[in-house]
XYZ file of C-alpha atoms in Angstrom:
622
model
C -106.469 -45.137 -58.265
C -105.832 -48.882 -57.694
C -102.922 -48.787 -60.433
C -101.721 -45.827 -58.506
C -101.243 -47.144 -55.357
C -99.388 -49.992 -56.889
C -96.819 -48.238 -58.698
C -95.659 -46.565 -55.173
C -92.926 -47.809 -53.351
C -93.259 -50.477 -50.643
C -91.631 -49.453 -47.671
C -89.944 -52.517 -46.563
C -87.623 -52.593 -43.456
C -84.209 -54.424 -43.980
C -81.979 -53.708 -41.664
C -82.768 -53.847 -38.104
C -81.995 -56.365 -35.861
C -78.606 -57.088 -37.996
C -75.103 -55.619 -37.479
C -75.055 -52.429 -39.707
C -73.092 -53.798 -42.595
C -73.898 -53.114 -46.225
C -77.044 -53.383 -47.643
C -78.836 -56.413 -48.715
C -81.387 -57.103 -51.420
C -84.533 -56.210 -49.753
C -85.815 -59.293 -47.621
C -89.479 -59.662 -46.477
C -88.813 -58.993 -42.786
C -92.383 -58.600 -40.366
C -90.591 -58.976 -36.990
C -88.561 -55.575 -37.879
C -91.970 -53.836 -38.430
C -92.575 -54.244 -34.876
C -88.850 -53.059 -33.982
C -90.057 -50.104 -36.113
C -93.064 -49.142 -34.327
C -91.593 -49.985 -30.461
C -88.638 -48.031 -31.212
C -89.264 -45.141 -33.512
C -92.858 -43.666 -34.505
C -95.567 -45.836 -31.503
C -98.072 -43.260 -33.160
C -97.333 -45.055 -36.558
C -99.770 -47.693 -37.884
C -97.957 -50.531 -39.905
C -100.601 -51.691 -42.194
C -99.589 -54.923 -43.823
C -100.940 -57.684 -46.339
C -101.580 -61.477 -44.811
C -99.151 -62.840 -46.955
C -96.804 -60.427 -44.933
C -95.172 -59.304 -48.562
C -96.312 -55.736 -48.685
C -96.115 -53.117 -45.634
C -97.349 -49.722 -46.165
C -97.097 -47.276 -43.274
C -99.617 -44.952 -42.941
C -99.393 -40.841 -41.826
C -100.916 -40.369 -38.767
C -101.612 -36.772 -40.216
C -103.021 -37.650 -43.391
C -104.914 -40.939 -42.815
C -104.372 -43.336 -45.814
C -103.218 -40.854 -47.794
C -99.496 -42.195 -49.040
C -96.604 -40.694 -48.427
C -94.529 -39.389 -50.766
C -91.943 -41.559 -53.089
C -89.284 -39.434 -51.786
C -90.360 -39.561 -48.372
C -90.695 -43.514 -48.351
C -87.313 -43.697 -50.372
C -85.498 -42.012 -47.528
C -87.765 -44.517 -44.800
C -86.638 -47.344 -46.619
C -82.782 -46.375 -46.869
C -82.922 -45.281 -43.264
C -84.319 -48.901 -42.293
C -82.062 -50.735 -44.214
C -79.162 -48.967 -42.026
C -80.757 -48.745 -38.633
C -79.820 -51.175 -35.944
C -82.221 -52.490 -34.014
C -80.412 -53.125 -30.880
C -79.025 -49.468 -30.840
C -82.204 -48.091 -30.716
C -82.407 -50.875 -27.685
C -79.408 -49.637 -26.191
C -80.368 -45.612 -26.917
C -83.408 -46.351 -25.273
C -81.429 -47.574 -22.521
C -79.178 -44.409 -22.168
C -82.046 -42.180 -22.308
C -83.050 -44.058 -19.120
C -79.778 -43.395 -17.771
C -79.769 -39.301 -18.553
C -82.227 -38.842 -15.993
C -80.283 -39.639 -12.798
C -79.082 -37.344 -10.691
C -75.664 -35.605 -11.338
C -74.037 -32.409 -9.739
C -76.955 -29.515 -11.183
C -80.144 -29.446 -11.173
C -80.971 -29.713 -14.999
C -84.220 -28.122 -16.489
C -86.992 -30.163 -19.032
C -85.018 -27.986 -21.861
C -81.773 -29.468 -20.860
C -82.525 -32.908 -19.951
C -84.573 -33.282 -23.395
C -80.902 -32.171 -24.871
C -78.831 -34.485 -22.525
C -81.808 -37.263 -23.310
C -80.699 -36.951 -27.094
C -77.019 -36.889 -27.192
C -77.119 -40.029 -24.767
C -79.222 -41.270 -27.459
C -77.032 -41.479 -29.787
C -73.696 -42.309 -28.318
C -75.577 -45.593 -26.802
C -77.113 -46.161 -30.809
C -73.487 -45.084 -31.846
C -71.575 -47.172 -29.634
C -73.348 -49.993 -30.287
C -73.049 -49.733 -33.782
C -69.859 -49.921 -33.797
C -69.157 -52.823 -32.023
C -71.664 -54.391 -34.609
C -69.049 -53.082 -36.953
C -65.951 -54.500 -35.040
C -68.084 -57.958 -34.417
C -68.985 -57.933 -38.269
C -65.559 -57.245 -38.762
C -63.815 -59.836 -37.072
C -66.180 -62.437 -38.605
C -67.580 -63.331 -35.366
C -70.806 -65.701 -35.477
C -74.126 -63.566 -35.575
C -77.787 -63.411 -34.853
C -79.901 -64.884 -37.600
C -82.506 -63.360 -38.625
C -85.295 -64.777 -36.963
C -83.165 -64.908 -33.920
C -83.572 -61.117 -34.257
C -87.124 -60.731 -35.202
C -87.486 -62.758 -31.699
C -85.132 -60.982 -29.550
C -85.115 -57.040 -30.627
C -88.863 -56.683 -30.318
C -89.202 -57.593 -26.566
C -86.078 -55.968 -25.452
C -87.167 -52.392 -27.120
C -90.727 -53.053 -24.995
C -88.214 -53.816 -21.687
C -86.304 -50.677 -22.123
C -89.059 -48.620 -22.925
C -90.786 -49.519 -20.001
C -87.498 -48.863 -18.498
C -87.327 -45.216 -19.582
C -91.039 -44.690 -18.574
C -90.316 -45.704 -15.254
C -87.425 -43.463 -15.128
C -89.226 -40.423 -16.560
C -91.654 -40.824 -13.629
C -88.745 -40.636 -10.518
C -87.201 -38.258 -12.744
C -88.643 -35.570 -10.793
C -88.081 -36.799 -7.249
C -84.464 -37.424 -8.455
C -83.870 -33.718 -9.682
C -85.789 -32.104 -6.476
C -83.379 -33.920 -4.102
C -80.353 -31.694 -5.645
C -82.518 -28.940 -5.299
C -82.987 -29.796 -1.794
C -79.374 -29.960 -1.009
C -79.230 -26.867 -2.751
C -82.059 -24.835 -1.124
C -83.542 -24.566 -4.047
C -87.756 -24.643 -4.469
C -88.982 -28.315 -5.649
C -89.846 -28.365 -9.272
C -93.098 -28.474 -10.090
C -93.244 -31.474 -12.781
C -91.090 -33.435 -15.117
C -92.543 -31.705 -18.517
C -92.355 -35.054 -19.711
C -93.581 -33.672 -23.360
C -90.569 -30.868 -23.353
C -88.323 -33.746 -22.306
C -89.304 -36.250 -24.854
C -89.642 -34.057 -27.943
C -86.158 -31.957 -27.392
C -84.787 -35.784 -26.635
C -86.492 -36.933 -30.271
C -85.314 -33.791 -32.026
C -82.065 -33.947 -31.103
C -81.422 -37.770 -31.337
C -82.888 -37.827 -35.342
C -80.665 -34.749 -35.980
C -77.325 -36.779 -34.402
C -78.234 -40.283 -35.664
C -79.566 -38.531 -39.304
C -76.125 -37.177 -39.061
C -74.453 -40.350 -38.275
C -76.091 -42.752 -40.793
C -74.617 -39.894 -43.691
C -70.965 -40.327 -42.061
C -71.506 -43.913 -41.942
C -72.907 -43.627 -46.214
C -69.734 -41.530 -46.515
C -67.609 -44.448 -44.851
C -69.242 -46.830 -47.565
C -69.013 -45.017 -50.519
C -65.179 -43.904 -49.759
C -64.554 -47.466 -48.773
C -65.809 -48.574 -51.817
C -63.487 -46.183 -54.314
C -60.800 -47.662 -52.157
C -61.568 -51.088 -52.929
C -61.121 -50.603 -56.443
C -57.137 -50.462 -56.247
C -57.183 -52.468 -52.528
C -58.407 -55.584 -50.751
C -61.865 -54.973 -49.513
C -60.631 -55.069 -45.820
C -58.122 -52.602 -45.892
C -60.445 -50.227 -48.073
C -63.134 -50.351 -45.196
C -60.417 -49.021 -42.746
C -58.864 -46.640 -44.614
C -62.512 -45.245 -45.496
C -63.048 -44.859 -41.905
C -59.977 -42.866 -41.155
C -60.488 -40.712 -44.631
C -64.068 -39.972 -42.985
C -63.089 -39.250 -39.701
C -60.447 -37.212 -40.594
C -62.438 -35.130 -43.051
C -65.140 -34.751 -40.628
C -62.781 -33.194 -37.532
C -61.128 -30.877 -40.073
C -65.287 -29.976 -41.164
C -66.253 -30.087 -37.347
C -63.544 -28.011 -35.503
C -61.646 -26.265 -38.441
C -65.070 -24.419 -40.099
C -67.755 -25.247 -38.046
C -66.178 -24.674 -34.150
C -63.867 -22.050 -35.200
C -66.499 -20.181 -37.278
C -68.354 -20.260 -33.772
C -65.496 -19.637 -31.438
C -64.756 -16.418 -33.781
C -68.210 -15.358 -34.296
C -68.555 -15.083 -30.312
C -65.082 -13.791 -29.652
C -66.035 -11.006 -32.186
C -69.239 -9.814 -30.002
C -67.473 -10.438 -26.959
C -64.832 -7.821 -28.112
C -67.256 -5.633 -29.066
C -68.772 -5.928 -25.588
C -65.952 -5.747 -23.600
C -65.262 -1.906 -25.840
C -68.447 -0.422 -25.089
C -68.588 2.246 -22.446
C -71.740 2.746 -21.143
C -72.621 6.380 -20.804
C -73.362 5.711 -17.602
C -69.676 5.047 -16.285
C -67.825 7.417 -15.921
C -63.727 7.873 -15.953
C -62.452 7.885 -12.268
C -60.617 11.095 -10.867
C -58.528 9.468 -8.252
C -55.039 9.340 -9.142
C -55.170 5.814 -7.480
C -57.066 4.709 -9.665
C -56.386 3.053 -13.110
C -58.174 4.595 -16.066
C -57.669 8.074 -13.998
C -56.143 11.026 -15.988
C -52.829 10.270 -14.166
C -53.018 6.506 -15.123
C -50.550 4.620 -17.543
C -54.102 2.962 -18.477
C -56.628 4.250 -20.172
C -60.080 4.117 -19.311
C -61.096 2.365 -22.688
C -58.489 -0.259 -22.520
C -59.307 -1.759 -19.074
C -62.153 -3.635 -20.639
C -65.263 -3.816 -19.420
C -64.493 -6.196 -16.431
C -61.795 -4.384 -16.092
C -63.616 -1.008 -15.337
C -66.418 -2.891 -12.805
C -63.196 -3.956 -11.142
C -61.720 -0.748 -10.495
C -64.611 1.292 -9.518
C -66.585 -0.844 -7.250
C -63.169 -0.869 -4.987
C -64.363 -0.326 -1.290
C -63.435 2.730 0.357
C -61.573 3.139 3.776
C -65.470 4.644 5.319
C -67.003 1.177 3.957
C -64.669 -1.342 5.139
C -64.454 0.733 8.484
C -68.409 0.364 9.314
C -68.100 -3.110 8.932
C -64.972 -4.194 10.727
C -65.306 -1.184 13.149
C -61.123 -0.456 13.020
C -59.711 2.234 10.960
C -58.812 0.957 7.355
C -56.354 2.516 4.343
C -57.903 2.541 0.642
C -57.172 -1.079 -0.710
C -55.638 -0.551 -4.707
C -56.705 -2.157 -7.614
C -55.175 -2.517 -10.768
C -56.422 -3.958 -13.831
C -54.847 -3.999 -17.661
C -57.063 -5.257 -20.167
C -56.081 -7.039 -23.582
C -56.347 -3.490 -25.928
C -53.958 -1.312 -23.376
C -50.880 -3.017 -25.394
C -49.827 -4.894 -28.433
C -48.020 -7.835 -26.769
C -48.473 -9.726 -23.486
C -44.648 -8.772 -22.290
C -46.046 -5.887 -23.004
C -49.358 -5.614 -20.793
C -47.494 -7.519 -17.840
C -44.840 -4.567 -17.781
C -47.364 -1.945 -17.704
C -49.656 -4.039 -15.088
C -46.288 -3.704 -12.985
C -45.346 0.020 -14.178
C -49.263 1.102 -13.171
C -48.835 -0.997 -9.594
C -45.653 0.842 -8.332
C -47.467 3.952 -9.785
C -50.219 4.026 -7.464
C -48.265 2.599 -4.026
C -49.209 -1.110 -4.340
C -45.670 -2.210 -3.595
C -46.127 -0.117 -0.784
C -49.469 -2.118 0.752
C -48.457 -5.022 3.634
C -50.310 -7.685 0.911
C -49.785 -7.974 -2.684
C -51.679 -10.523 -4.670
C -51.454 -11.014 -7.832
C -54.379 -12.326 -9.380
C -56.077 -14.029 -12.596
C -59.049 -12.969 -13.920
C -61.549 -15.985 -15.391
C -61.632 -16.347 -19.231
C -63.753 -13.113 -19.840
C -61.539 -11.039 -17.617
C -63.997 -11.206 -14.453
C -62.642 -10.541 -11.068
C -65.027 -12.252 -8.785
C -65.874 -9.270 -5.533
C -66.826 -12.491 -3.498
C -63.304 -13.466 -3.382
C -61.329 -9.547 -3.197
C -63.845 -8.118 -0.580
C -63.615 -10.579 2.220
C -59.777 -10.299 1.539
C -59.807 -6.294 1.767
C -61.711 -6.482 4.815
C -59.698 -8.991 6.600
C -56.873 -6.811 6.049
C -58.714 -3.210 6.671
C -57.588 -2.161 3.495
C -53.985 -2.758 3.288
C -54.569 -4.813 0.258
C -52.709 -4.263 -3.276
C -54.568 -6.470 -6.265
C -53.035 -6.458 -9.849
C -54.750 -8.521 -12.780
C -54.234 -9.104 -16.460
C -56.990 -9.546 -18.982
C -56.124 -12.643 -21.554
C -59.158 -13.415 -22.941
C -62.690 -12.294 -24.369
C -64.770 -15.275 -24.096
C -66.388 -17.957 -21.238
C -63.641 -19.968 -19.411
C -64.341 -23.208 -20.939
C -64.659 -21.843 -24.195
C -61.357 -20.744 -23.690
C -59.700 -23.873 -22.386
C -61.068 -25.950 -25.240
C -59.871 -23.634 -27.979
C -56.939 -21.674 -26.704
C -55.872 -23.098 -23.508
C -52.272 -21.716 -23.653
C -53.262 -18.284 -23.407
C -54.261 -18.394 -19.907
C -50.850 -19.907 -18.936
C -48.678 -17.683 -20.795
C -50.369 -14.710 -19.180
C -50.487 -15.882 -15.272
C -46.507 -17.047 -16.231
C -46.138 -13.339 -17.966
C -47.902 -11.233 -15.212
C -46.483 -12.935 -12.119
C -42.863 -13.026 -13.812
C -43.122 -9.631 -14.390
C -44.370 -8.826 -10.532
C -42.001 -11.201 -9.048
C -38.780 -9.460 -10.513
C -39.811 -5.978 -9.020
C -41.033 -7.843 -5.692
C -37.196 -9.141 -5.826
C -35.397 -6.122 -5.854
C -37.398 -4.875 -3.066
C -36.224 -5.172 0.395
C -36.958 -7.896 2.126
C -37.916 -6.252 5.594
C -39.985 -3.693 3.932
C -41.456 -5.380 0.675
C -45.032 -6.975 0.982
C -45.925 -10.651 1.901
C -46.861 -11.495 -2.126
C -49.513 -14.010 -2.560
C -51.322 -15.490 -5.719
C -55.229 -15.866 -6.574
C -57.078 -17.238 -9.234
C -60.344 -18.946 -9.922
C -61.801 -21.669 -12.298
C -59.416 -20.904 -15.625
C -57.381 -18.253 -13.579
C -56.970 -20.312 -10.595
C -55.717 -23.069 -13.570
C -53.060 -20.424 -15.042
C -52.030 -18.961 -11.684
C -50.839 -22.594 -10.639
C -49.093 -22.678 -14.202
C -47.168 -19.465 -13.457
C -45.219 -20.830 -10.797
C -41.580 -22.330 -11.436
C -39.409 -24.647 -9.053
C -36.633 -22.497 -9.171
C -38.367 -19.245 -8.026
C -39.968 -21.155 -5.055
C -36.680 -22.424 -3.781
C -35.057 -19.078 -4.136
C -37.645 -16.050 -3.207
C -40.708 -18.051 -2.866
C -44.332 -16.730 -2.455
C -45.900 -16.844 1.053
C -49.137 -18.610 -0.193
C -52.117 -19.023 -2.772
C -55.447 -19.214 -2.753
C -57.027 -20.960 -5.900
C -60.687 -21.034 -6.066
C -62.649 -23.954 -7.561
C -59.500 -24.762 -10.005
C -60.641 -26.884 -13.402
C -59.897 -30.576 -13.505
C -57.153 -30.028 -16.309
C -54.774 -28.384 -13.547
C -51.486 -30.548 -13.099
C -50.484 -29.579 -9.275
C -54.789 -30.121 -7.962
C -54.270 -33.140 -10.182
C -51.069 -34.229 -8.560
C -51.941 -33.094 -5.403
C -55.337 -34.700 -5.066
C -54.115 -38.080 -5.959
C -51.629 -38.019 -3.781
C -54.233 -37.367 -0.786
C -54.443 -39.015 2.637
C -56.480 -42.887 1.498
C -58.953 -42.325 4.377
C -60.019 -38.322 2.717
C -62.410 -37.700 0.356
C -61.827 -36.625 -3.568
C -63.741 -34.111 -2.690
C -62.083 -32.685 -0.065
C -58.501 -34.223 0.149
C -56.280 -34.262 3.217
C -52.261 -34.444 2.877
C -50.748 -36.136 5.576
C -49.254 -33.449 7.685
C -50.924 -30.268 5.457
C -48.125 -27.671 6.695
C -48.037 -26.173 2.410
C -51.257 -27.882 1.197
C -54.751 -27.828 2.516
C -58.194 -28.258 0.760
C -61.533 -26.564 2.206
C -65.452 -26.511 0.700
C -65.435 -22.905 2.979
C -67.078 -24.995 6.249
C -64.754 -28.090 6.355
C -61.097 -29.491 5.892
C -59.028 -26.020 6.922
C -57.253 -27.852 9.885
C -57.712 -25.407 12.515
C -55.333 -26.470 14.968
C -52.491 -27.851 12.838
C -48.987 -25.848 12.438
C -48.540 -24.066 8.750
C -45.370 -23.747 7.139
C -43.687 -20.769 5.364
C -45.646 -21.139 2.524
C -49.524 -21.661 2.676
C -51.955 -22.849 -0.116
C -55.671 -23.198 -0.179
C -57.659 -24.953 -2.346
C -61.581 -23.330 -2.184
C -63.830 -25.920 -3.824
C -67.650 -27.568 -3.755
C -68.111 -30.929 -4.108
C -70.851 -30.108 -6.084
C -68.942 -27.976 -8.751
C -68.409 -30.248 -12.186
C -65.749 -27.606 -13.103
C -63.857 -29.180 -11.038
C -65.037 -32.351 -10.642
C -65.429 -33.385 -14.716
C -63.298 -36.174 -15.932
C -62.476 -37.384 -19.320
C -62.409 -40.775 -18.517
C -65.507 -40.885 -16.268
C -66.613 -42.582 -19.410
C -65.299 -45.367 -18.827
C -64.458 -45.259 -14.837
C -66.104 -44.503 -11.766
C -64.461 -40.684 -10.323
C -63.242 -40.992 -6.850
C -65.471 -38.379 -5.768
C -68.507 -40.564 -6.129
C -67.190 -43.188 -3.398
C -68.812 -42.377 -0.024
C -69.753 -40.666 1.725
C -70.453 -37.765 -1.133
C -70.624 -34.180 -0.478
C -73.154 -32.470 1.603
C -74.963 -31.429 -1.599
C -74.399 -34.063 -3.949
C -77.540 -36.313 -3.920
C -77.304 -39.954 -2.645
C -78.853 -41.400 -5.824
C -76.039 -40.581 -8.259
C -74.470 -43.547 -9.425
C -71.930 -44.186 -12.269
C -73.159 -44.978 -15.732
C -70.763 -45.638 -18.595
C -70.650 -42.870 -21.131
C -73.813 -41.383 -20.019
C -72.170 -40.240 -16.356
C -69.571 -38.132 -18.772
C -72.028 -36.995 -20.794
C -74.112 -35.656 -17.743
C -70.817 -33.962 -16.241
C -70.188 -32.201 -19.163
C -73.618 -30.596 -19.430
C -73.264 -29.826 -15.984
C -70.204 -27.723 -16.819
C -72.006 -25.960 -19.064
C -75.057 -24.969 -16.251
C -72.564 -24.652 -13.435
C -73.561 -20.840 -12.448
C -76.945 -21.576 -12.524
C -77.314 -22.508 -8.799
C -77.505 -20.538 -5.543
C -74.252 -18.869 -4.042
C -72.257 -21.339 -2.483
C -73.059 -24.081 -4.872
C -71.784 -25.569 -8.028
C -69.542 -22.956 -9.445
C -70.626 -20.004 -7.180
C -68.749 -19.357 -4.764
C -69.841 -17.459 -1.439
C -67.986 -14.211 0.240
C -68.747 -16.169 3.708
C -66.572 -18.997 1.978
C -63.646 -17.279 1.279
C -62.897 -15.610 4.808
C -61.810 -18.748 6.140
C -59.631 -19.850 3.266
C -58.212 -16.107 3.373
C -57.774 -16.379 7.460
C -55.563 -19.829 6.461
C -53.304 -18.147 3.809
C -52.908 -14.745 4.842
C -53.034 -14.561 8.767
C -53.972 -11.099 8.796
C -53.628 -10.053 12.843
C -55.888 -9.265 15.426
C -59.221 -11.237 14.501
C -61.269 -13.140 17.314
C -63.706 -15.736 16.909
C -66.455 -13.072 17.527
C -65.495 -10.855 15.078
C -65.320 -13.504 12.393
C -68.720 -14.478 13.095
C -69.685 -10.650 12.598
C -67.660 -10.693 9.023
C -69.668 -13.735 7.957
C -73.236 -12.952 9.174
C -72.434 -9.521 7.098
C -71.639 -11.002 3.820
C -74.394 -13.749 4.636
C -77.114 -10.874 5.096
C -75.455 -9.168 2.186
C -75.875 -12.329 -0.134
C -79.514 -13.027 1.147
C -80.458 -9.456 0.226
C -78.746 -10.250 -3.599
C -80.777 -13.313 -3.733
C -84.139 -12.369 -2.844
């Protein structure tokens, strides 16, 4: 048994505390042992000999039973490439993931988030190991490192313990602002074993890009000098792992879940039935079929109000607002779809109405009823809608992987609309507005042109919690009053442009021009508020004073502030109306009032429209 446990393999850590270069002959390193057991395994017992030669680590599970060659092979190459000060620095990150940001997050998420800001603070530093190694720039020796890593790994794991425990506090103030219920506990055991899974799967994952990096560099190195073959292995590497990464791997994904989505958007439930009115799309007299409006497209078109509904809430006699809807199967091209959108609007009397909007659906094709039934009943009815379906799948799915398609189709739709509106005449034809929200609020600004402004323009827009990649918010926003908010920008004299969160920023009293834009957005909607290079620079919108509902202990954080936003896009709905990414009917009667002016409307009856919707959305929520 004795001769046994001597032929096994000594487990003998190499590489932390040093710069992540290539491997060295294995060197007798104790302090690393203790980087070992700070940093990765505390369950772990490191079992060594006095003469500090021979370290054998012991399963927890199994007692002194060894572990298998295999298994202390892969411990021993993993070792010899870990960095002790990125584990120091993921530790760090980790601390940072559980500040506040925009959303509430859940234990599952923030164990995710805890992970992935795990690695990029391992990754990061790594790589300026690299660069430093690199450059030949004077390093730690190795005792310098047995002396320094230790400590700091006990400083930032006290760190992240003492973060874990205001954790909760931290979240429950966001659901304050919020009205949301305090959260019970911080799941601390969810949090840190999601965190742990998902950090070994990234940095597992890393360390085999980084062998790959080695072993291409050193083929290179046979036919070049040793530096050049390290950089050209990295670029090899990292160009073979984006082609892996987005061109099998994403796009598998992104088809895999347009696929279903299609297949969703097909099915007709049985019970949904064709509409009979012939103003109505999908009707037997319509130029669209039932089948090809799509299933937002049909939950559009029947749940339109009728002239009895809107009358026992505004208490004035109202005319049946239209709706029409064309979804991605009722033609082969887009040209195609816009001229039947327009064909199926003059059909049914929309150019006919007093308001026209056009409008753009978000990526799936949903048109939200928060937004078109405030507008209906401001108007009593006299309302024309038209929309175009350009997409199957979740908005920022859709900007990430085919971002032009929502552009082409708010260009093709309101080109198409705008030509007819043209030949109209101008006494008689209707005041023609545009709508959109998140993606379609994104492509409705794209549809506009200079020259069609300055010659027939539009009398207004309404764009609803727009996505940070939108040029004119982007333009517009920076080019705001100094002494306004990011979050809610002021222009100087705001006679085209103004900005509102649904309670503030409208302007009441100042003179509008011609043409009249809103901008509807939260300050607490990371749709709108994500930045690319909050990464490495602090967003505007973070400078006091904040939004009503953004907590008062988010702060900026290098890398880890990005990486919190983007998760936040991803949980953006899951909030209370009139939050984050949800935004309230109450909300959008103002921001209609602004753009529309639709007559006769006191302050009284206003207040009756809101507390209706209000009631309405209480009702929905409880």
């Amino acid at each position: 048994m004795e001769q046994e446990e001597a032929q096994e393999p000594r487990y003998r850590p190499h590489g932390l505390g040093g710069a992540g270069g290539p491997a060295a002959p294995p060197v007798d390193r104790p302090g690393d042992s203790v980087a070992i057991v700070l940093l990765l395994a505390p369950e772990t017992r490191c079992m060594q000999a006095s003469d500090m030669r021979e370290t054998r680590v012991v399963s927890p599970t199994y007692g002194r039973m060894p572990m298998t060659r295999l298994m202390l092979r892969f411990l021993d190459w993993f070792d010899r490439r870990t960095s002790g000060m990125g584990l120091v620095v993921g530790a760090l990150f980790v601390a940072g993931s559980l500040t506040p940001s925009l959303i509430p997050r859940s234990p599952e998420i923030q164990g995710i988030l805890a992970g992935f800001c795990f690695a990029a603070g391992y990754g990061v530093t790594v790589l300026i190991e690299a660069l430093w190694h690199y450059l030949h720039l004077p390093r730690m020796t190795e005792r310098q490192a047995r002396l320094l890593v230790p400590p700091l790994g006990l400083v930032a794991l006290i760190i992240v313990t003492v973060f874990l425990g205001r954790s909760a506090d931290w979240q429950n103030d966001i659901r304050m602002a919020m009205s949301l219920p305090p959260a019970e506990g911080i799941a601390p055991f969810v949090v840190a074993g999601l965190g742990t899974g998902v950090a070994a799967i990234l940095l597992v994952t890393f360390k085999l890009l980084a062998a790959l990096v080695r072993y291409v560099s050193h083929r290179i190195a046979q036919v070049l000098p040793a530096r050049q073959a390290r950089v050209l292995g990295l670029v090899l590497t990292a160009m073979l792992a984006y082609q892996v990464f987005s061109g099998v791997l994403v796009r598998g994904v992104v088809r895999s879940i347009d696929g279903s989505a299609q297949a969703l958007d097909a099915l007709l439930p049985a019970d949904q039935v064709p509409p009979q009115e012939f103003w109505q799309p999908g009707s037997p007299q319509s130029l669209v079929a039932w089948q090809d409006l799509g299933r937002e497209g049909r939950e559009f078109v029947t749940r339109t109000p009728s002239p009895e509904e809107i009358s026992g809430v505004t208490g004035q006699a109202a005319r049946q607002p239209l709706r029409v809807y064309v979804g991605l199967n009722a033609a082969d091209s887009l040209a195609e779809r816009a001229d039947l959108a327009v064909r199926e609007l003059e059909r049914v009397g929309g150019f006919d109405r007093a308001t026209l909007i056009v409008a753009m659906p978000t990526g799936t094709g949903w048109m939200d009823p928060a937004a078109m039934e405030p507008l209906e009943l401001l108007h009593h009815g006299d309302v024309a809608t038209v929309a175009l379906q350009y997409s199957y799948l979740q908005s920022w799915i859709s900007l990430l992987v085919q971002p032009e398609h929502a552009a082409e189709a708010g260009r093709a739709l309101f080109g198409a609309v705008h030509r007819r509106w043209q030949q109209l005449p101008s006494e008689t034809r209707p005041r023609l507005y545009l709508y959109g929200l998140s993606l379609g609020a994104h492509s409705s600004q794209q549809s506009l042109r200079l020259h069609e402004m300055l010659d027939q323009p539009i009398d207004g827009a309404l764009w609803v919690g727009p996505p940070f990649v939108s040029p004119l918010w982007q333009t517009l926003t920076a080019e705001r009053d100094p002494d306004s908010p990011a979050w809610l920008p002021r222009l100087t004299t705001g006679e085209v442009v103004r900005f509102t969160d649904g309670r503030h920023g409208l302007q009441q009293d100042a003179p509008w021009g011609d043409v009249r834009i809103v901008f509807l957005q939260y300050g607490s909607d990371p749709i709108v508020f994500f930045r690319p290079d909050s990464a490495i620079r602090r967003p505007e919108w973070m400078t006091p004073p904040t939004a009503p509902d953004v907590s008062d202990d988010l702060h900026w954080y290098p890398i880890i502030t990005e990486l919190q936003l983007a998760f936040d896009m991803a949980i953006a709905l899951d909030v209370p109306m009139g939050h984050g990414h949800r935004y309230a009917p109450a909300d959008h009667i103002g921001a209609w009032l602004a753009v529309t002016d639709p007559p006769g409307w006191t302050p009284e009856r206003l207040e009756a429209l809101q507390a209706h919707f209000q009631e309405r959305q209480a009702k929905a929520e409880n």
